[in-house]
Coordinates of N, CA and C in Angstrom, one line a residue:
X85 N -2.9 -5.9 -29.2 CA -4.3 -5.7 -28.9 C -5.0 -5.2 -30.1
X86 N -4.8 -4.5 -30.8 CA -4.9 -3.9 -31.5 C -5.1 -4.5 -33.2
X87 N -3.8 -5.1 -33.3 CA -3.7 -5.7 -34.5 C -4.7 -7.4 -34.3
X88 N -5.0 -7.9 -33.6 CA -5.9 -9.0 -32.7 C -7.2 -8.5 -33.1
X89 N -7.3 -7.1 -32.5 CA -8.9 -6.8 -32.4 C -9.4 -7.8 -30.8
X90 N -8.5 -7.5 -29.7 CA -8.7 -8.5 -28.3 C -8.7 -6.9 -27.2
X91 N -9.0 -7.8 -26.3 CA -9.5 -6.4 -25.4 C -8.4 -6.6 -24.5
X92 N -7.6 -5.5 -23.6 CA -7.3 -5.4 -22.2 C -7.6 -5.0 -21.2
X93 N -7.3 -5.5 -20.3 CA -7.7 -5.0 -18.4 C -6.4 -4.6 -18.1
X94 N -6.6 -3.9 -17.4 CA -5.7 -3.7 -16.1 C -6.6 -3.2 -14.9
X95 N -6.1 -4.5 -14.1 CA -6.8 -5.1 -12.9 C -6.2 -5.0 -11.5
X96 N -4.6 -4.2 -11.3 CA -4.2 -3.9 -10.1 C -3.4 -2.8 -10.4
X97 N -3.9 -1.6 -10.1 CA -3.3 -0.2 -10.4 C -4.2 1.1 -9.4
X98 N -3.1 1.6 -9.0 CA -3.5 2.7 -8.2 C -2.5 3.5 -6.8
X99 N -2.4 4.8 -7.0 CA -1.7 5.3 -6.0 C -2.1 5.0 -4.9
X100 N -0.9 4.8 -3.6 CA -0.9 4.9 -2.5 C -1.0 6.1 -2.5
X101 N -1.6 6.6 -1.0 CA -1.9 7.9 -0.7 C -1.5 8.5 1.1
X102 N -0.8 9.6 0.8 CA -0.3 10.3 2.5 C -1.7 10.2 3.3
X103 N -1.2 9.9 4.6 CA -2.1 9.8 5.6 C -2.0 10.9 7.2
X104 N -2.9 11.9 7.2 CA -2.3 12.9 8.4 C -1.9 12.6 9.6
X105 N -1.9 11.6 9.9 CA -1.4 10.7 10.9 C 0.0 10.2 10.9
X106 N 0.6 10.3 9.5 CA 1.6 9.6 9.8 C 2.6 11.3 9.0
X107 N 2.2 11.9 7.9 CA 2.8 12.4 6.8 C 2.3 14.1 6.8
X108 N 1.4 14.1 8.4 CA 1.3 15.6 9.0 C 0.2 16.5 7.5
X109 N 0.7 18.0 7.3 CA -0.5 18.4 7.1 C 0.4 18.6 5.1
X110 N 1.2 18.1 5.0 CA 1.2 17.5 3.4 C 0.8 17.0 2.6
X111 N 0.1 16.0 3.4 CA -0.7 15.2 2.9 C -2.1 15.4 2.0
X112 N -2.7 16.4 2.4 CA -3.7 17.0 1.3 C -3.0 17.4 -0.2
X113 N -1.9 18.1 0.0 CA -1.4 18.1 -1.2 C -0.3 17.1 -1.9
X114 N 0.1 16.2 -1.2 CA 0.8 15.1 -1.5 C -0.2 13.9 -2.7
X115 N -1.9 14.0 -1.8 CA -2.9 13.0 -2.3 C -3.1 14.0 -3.9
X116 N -3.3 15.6 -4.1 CA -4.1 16.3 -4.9 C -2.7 15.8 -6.5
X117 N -1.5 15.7 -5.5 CA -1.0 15.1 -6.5 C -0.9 13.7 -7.2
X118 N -1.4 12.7 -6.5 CA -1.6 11.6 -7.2 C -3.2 11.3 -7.5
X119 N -3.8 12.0 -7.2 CA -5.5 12.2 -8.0 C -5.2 12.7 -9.1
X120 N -4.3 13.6 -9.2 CA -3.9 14.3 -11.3 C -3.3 13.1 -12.0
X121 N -2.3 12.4 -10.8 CA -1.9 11.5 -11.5 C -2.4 10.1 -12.1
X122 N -3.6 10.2 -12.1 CA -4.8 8.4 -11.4 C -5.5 9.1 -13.2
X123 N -5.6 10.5 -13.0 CA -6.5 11.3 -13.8 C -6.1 11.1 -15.2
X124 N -4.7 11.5 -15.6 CA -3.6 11.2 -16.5 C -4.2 9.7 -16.9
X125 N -3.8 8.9 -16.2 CA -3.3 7.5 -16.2 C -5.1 7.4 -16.7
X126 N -6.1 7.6 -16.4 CA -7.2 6.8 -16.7 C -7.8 8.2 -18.4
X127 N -7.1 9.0 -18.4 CA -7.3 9.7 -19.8 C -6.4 8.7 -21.2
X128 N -5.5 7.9 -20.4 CA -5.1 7.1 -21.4 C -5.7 6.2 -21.6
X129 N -6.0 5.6 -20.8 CA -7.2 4.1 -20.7 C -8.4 4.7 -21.4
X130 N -8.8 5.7 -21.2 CA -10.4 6.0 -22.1 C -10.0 5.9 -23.8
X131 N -8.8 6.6 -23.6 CA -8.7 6.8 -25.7 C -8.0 5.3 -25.7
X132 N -7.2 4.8 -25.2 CA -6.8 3.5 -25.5 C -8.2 2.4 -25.5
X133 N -9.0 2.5 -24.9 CA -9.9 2.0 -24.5 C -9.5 0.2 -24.2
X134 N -8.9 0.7 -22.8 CA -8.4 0.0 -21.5 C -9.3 -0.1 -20.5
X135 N -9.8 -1.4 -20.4 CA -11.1 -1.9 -19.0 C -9.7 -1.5 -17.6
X136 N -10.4 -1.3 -16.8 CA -9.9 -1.6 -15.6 C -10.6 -1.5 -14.3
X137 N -9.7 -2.2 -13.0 CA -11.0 -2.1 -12.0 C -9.6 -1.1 -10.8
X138 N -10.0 -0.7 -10.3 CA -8.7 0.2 -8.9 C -8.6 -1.3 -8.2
X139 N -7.5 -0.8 -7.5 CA -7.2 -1.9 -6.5 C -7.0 -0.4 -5.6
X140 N -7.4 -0.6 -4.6 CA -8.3 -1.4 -3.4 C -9.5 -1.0 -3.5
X141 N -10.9 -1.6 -2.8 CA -12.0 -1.1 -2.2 C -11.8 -0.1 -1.5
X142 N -11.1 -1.3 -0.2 CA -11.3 -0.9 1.2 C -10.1 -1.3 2.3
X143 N -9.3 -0.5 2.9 CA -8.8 -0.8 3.1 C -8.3 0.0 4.9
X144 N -6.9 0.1 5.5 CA -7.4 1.1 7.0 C -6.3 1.8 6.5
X145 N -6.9 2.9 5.1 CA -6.6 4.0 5.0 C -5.0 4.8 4.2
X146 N -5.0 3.5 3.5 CA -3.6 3.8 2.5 C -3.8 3.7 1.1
X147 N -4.9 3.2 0.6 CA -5.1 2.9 -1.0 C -6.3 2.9 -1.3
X148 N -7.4 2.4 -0.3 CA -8.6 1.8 -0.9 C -9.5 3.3 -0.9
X149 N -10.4 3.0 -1.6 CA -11.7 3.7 -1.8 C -12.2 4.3 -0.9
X150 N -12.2 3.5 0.0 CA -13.1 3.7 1.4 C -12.1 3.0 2.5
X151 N -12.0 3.8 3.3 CA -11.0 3.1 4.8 C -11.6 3.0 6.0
X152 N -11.3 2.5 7.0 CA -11.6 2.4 8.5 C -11.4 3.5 9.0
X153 N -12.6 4.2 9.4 CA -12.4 5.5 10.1 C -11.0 5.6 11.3
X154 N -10.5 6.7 11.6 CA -9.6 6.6 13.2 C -9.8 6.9 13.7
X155 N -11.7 7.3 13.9 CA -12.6 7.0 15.9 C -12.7 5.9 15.9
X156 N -12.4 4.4 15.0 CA -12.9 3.3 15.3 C -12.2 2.5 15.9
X157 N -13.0 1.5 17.1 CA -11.9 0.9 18.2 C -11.1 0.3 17.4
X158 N -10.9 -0.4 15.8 CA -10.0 -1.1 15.2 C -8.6 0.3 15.4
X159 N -8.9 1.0 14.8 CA -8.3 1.8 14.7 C -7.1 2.7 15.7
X160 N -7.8 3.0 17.1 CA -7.8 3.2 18.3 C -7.2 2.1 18.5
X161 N -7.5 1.1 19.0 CA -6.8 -0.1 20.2 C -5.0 -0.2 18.9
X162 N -5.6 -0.6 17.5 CA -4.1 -0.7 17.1 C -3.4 0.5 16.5
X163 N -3.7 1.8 17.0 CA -2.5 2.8 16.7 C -0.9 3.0 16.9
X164 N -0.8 2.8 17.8 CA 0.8 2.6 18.1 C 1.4 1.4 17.2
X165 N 0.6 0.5 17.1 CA 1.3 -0.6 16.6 C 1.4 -0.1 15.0
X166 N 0.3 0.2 14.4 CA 0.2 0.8 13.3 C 1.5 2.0 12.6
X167 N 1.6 2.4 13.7 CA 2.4 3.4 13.9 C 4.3 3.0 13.7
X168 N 4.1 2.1 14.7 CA 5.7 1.0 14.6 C 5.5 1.2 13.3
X169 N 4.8 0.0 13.1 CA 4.8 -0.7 11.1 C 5.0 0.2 10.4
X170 N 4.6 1.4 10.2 CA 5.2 2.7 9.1 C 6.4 3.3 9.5
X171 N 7.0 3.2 10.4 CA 8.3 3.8 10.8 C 9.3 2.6 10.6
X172 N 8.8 1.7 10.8 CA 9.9 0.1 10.4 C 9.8 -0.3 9.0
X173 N 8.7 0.6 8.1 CA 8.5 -0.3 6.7 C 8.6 -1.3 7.0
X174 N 7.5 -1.4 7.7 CA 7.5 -3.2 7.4 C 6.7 -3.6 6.1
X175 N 5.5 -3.1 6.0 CA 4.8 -3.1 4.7 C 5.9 -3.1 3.2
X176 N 5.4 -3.6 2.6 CA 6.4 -3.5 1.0 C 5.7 -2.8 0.4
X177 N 4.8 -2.5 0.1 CA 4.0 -1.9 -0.8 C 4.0 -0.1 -0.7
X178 N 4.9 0.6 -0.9 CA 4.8 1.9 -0.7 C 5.0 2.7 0.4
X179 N 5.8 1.4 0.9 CA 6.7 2.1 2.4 C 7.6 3.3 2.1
X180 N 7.8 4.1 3.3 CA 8.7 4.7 3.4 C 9.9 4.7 4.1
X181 N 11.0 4.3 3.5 CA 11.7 3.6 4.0 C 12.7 4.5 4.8
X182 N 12.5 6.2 5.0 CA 13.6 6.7 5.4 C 14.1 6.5 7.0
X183 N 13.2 5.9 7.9 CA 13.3 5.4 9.3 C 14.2 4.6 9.6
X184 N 14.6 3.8 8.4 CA 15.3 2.4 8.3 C 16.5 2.5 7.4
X185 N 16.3 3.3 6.7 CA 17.6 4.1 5.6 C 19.1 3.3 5.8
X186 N 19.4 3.9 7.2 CA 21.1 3.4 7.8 C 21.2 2.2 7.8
X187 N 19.9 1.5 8.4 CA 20.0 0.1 8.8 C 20.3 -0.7 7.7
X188 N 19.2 -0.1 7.1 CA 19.2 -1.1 5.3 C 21.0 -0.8 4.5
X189 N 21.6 0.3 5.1 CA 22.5 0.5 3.8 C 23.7 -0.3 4.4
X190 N 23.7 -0.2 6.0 CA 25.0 -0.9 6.7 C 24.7 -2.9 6.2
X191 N 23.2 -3.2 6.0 CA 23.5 -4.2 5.8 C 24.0 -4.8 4.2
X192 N 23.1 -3.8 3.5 CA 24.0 -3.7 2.0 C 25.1 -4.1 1.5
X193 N 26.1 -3.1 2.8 CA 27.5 -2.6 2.6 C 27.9 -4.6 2.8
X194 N 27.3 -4.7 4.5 CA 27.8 -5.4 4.6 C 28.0 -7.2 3.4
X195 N 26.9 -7.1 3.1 CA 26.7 -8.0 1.7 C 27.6 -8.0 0.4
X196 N 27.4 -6.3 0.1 CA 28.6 -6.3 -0.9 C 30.0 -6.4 -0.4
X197 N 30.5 -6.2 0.2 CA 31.8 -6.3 1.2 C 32.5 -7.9 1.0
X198 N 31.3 -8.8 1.5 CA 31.4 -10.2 2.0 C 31.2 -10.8 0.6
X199 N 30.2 -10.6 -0.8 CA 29.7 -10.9 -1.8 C 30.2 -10.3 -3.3
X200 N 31.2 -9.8 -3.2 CA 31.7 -9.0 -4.0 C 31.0 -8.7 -5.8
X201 N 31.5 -10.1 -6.2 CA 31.2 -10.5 -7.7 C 29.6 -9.8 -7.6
X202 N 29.1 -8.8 -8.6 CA 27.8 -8.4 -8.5 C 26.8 -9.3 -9.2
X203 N 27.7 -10.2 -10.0 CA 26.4 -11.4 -10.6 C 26.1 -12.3 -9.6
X204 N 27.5 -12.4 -8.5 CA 26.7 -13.7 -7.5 C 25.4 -12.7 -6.8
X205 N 25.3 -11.5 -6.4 CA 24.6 -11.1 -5.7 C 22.9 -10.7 -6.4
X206 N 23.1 -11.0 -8.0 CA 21.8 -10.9 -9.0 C 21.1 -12.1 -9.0
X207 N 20.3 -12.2 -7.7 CA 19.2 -13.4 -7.5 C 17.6 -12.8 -7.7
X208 N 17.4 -14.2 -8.4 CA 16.1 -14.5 -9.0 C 15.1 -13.7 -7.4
X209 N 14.2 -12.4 -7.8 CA 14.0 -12.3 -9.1 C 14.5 -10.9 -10.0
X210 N 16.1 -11.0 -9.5 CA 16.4 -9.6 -10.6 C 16.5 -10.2 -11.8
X211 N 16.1 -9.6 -12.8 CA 16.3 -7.9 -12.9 C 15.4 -7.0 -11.8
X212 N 14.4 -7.6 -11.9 CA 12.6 -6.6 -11.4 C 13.2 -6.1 -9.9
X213 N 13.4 -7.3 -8.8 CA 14.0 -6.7 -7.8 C 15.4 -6.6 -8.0
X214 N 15.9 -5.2 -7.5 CA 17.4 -4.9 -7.7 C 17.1 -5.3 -6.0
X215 N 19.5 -5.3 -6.3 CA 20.0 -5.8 -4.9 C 19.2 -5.4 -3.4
X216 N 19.1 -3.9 -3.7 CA 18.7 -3.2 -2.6 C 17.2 -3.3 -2.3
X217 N 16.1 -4.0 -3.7 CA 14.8 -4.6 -3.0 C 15.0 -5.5 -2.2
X218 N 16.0 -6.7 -2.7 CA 16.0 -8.1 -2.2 C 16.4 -7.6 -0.7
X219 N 17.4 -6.8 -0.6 CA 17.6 -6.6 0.9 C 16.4 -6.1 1.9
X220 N 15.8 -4.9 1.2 CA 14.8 -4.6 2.2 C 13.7 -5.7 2.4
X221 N 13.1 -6.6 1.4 CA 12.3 -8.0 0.9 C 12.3 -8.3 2.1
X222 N 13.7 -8.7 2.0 CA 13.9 -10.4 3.4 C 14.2 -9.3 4.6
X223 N 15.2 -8.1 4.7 CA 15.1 -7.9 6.2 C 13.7 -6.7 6.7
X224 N 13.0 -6.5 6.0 CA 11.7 -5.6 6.5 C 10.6 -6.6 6.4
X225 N 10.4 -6.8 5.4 CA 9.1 -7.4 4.9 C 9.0 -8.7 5.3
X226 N 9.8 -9.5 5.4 CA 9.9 -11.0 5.8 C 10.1 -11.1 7.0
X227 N 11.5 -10.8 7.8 CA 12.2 -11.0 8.7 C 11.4 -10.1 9.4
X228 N 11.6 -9.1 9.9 CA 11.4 -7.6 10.7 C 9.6 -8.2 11.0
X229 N 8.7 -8.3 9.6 CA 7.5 -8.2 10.4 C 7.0 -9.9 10.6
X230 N 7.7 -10.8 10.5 CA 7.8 -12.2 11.2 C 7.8 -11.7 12.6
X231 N 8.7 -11.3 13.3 CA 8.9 -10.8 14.4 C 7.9 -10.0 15.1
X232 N 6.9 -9.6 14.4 CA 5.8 -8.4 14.8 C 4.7 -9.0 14.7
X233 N 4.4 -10.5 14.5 CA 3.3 -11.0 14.1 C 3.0 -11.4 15.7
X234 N 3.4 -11.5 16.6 CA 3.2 -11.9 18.8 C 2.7 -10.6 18.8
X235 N 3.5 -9.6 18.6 CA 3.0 -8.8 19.0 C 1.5 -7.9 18.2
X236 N 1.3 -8.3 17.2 CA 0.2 -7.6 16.6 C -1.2 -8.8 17.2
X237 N -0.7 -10.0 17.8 CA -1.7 -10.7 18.2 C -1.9 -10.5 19.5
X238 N -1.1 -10.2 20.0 CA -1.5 -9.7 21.4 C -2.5 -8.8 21.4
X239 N -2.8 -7.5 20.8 CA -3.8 -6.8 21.0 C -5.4 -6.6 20.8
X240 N -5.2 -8.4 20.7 CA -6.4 -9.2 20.6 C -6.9 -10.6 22.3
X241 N -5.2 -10.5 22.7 CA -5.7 -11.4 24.3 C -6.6 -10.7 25.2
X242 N -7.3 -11.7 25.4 CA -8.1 -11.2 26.5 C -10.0 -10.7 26.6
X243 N -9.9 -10.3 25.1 CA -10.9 -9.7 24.4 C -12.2 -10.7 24.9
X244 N -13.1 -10.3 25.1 CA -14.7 -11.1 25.1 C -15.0 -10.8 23.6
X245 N -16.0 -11.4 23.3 CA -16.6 -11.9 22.2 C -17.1 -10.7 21.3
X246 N -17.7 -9.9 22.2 CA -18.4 -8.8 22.2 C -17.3 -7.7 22.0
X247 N -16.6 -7.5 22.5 CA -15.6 -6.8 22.2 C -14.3 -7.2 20.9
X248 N -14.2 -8.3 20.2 CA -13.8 -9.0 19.2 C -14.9 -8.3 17.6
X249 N -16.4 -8.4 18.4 CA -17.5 -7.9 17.3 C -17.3 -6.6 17.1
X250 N -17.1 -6.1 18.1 CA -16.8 -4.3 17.9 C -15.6 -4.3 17.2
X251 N -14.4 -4.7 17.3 CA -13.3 -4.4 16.1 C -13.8 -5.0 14.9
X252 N -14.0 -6.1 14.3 CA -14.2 -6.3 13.1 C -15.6 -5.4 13.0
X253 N -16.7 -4.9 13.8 CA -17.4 -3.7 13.0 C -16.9 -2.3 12.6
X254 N -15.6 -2.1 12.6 CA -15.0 -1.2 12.3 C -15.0 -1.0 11.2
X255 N -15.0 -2.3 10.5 CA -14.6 -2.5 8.8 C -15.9 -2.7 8.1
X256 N -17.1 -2.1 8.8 CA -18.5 -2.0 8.2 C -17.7 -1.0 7.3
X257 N -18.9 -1.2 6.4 CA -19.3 0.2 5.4 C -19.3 1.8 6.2
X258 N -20.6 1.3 7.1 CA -21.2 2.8 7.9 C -19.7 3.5 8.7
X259 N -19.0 2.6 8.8 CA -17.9 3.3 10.1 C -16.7 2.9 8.8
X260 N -16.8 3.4 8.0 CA -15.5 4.0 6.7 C -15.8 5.3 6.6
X261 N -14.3 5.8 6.4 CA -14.4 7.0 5.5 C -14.5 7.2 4.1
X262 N -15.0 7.5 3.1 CA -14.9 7.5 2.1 C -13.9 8.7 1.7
X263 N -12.7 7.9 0.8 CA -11.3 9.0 -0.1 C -12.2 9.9 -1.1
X264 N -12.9 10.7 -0.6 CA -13.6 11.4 -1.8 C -13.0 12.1 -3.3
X265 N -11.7 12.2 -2.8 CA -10.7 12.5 -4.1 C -10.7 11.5 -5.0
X266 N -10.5 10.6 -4.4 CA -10.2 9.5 -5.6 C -11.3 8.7 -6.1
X267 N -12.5 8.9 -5.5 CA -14.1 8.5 -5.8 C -14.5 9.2 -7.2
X268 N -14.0 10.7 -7.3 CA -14.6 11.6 -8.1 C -13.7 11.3 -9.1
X269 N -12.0 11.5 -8.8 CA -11.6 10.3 -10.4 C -12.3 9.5 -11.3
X270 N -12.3 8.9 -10.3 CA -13.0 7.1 -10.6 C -15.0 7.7 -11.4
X271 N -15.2 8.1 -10.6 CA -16.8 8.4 -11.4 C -16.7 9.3 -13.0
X272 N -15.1 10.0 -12.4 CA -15.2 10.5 -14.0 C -14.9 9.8 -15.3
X273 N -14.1 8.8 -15.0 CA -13.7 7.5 -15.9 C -14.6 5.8 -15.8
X274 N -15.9 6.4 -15.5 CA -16.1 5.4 -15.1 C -17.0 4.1 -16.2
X275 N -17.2 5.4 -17.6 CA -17.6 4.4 -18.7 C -16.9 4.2 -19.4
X276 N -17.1 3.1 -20.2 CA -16.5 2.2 -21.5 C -16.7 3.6 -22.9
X277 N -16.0 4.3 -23.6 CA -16.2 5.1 -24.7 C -15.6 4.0 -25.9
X278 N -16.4 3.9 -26.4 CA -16.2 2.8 -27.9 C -15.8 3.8 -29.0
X279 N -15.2 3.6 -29.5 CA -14.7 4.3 -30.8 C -15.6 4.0 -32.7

């Protein structure tokens, strides 16, 4: 970059953040620790002078900017289900996988057992995923929430029109919360300093 005289982005970066609903009352200081850490990370991008944009906006309350409040019927009608999906890691992205721990290691075992040689078991795309991503990959993220896709549609049968409008107005602007921790980050890094 540098020796070029060419600019960089980085254009998908940003902590996941604890949610009191799922991660109880640690969660304030769980987040206060990765707002220092966002802090760090964007005091290098200013002297480096690194463009970047956050990933997410908006999202129901794990990453983005601004989330779907939980008075909102999106919110409400899919709780439990919501609820499943973080105790199954089904999500890849910053799951917590300790719900699933045994499950994931008995099928490991069982792989390495049956698969011995560790180069046959080094599939594309390791190095990046090791053995133990590829396992959770295909049995959480693929397999597990294949299986969850009936049921996350179901709590949409039945619905009138009118009541279909009311969940997607959940994901207005006016009915978000705004992450105000990581807002105030973000405003403090939020210009270009040219050198």
């Amino acid at each position: 970059m540098r020796e070029r005289g060419l600019p960089i982005w980085n254009g998908e970066f940003g902590p996941v953040y604890a949610r009191h609903q799922y991660d109880g009352p640690k969660s304030d200081e769980i987040n206060e620790s990765r707002y220092l850490l966002l802090k760090d990370q964007l005091a290098v991008y200013d002297q480096e002078q690194i463009s970047w944009s956050i990933w997410l906006y908006k999202d129901i309350g794990f990453q983005g900017m601004v989330h779907v409040g939980l008075d909102t019927p999106y919110m409400k009608r899919f709780e439990k289900f919501l609820l499943k999906k973080y105790k199954l890691a089904v999500d890849a992205w910053g799951a917590d996988t300790t719900g699933v721990k045994d499950t994931q290691d008995m099928l490991e075992k069982f792989i390495n057992d049956s698969v011995p040689d560790p180069a046959h078991r080094a599939l594309y795309p390791a190095p990046v995923w090791t053995f133990s991503d590829r396992i959770g990959r295909i049995y959480r993220n693929i397999m597990l929430a294949e299986f969850l896709v009936a049921e996350y549609a179901e709590h949409f049968r039945g619905l009138s029109e009118a009541e279909l409008d009311e969940l997607a107005a959940s994901f207005k602007f006016e009915n978000c919360t705004k992450r105000e921790g990581l807002n105030e980050v973000l405003k403090e890094h939020h210009k270009v300093v040219t050198k």
